Coordinates of C-alpha atoms in Angstrom, one line a residue:
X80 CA 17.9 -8.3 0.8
X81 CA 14.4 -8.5 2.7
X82 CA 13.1 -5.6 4.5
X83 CA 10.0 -4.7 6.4
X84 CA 8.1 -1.4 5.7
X85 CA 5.0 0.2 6.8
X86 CA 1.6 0.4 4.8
X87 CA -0.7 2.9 5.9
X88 CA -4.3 2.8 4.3
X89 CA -6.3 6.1 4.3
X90 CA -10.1 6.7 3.0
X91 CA -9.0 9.5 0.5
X92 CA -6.6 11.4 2.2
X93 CA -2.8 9.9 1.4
X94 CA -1.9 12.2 -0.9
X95 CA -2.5 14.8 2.3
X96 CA -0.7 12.9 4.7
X97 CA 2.1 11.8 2.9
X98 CA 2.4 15.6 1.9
X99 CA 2.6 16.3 6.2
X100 CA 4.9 13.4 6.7
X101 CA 7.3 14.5 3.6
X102 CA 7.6 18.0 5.3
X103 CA 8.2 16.2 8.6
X104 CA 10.9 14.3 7.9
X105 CA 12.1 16.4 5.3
X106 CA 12.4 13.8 2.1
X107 CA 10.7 12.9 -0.8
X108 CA 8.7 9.9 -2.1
X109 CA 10.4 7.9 -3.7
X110 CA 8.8 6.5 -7.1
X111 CA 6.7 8.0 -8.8
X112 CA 3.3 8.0 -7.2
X113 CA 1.0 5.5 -8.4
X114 CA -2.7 7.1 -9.1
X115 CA -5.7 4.5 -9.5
X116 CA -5.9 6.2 -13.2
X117 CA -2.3 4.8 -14.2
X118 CA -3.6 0.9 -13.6
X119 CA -4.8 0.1 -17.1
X120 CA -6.4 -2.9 -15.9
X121 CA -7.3 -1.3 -12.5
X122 CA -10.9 -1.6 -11.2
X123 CA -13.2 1.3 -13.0
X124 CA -13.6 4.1 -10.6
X125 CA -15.2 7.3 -10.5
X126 CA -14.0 10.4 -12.4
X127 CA -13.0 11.6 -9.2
X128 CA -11.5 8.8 -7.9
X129 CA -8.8 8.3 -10.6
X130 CA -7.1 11.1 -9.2
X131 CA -6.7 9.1 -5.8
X132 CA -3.6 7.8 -4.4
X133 CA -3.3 3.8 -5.6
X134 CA 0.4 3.4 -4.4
X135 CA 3.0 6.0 -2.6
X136 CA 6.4 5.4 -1.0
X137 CA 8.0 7.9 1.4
X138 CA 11.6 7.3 3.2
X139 CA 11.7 8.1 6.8
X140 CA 14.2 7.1 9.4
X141 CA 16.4 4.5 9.4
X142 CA 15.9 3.4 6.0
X143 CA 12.2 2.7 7.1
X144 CA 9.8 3.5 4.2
X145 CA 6.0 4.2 4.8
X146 CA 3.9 3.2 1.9
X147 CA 0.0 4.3 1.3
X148 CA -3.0 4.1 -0.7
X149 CA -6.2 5.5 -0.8
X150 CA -8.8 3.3 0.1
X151 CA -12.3 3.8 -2.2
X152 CA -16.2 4.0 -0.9
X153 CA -17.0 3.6 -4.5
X154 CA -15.3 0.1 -4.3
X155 CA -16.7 -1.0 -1.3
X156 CA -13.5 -0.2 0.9
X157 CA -13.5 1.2 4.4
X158 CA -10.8 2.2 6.5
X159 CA -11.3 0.0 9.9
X160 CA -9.3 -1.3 12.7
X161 CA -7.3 -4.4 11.2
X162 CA -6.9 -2.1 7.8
X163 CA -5.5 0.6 8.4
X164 CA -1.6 -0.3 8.8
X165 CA -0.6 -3.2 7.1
X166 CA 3.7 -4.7 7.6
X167 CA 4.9 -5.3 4.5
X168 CA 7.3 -7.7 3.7
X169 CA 9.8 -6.7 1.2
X170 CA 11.3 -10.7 0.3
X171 CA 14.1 -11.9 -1.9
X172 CA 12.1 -13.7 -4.2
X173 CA 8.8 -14.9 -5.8
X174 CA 8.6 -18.4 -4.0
X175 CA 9.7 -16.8 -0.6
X176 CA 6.7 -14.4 -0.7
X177 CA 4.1 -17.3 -1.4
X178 CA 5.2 -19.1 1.4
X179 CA 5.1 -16.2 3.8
X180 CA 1.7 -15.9 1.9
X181 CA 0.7 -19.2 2.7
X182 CA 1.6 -19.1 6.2
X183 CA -0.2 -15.9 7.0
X184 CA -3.4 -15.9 5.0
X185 CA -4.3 -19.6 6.3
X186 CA -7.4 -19.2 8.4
X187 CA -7.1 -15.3 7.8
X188 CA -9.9 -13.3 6.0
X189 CA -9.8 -11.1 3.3
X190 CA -7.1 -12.0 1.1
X191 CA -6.3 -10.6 -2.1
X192 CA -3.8 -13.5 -3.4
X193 CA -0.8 -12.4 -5.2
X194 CA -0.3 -11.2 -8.2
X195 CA 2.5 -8.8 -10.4
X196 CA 1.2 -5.1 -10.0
X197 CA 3.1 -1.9 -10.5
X198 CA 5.1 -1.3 -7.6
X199 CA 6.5 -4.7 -7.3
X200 CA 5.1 -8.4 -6.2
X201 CA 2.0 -7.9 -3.9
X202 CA -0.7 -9.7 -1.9
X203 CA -2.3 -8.5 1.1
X204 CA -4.6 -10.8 3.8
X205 CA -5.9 -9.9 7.0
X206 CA -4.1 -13.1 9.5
X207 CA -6.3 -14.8 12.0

């Protein structure tokens, strides 16, 4: 069944917040937490920054689940207004997502296409 969640993008400092927000509403994440060193074909990043949070999930209320990532200076990324919380849609199927791709991304910017990672089937573009 689809289902929206909430991405929250931070420049180095998940692993912190979703520590606050776990204490807050009292659960637990809920896979195992994705660091940047567990993507064998991730980008190459610094010593220090394959400790960094690459993908986390965190239950809240109402079956709502907040999901983060670190974003990297040493890849070029910046936390900003229009990146910082993203809506992620959660769909039934492969061809359902790349039309809701489609839809969203045209005339949009910064679009990462879609592709098979870790956590599940994932894209992410910034809509016009």
């Amino acid at each position: 069944m689809a289902k929206v969640s909430t991405y929250l993008n931070f420049q180095g400092t998940t692993e912190e917040a979703f520590n606050f927000y776990a204490e807050i509403f009292q659960t637990k994440t809920l896979l195992p937490v994705v660091r940047f060193k567990d993507m064998p074909d991730g980008p190459e990043v610094s010593v220090d920054d394959r400790s960094k949070i690459l993908h986390i999930e965190l239950p809240i209320l109402g079956g709502h689940i907040l999901m983060g990532t670190d974003m990297l200076e040493s890849l070029g990324q910046k936390v900003e207004i229009g990146n910082n919380i993203t809506i992620n849609l959660e769909l039934d199927s492969v061809e359902e997502a790349d039309a809701f791709y489609a839809k969203l991304s045209a005339k949009g910017s910064s679009s990462t296409g879609m592709s098979h990672v870790p956590w599940g089937y994932w894209g992410c573009t910034l809509d016009r």
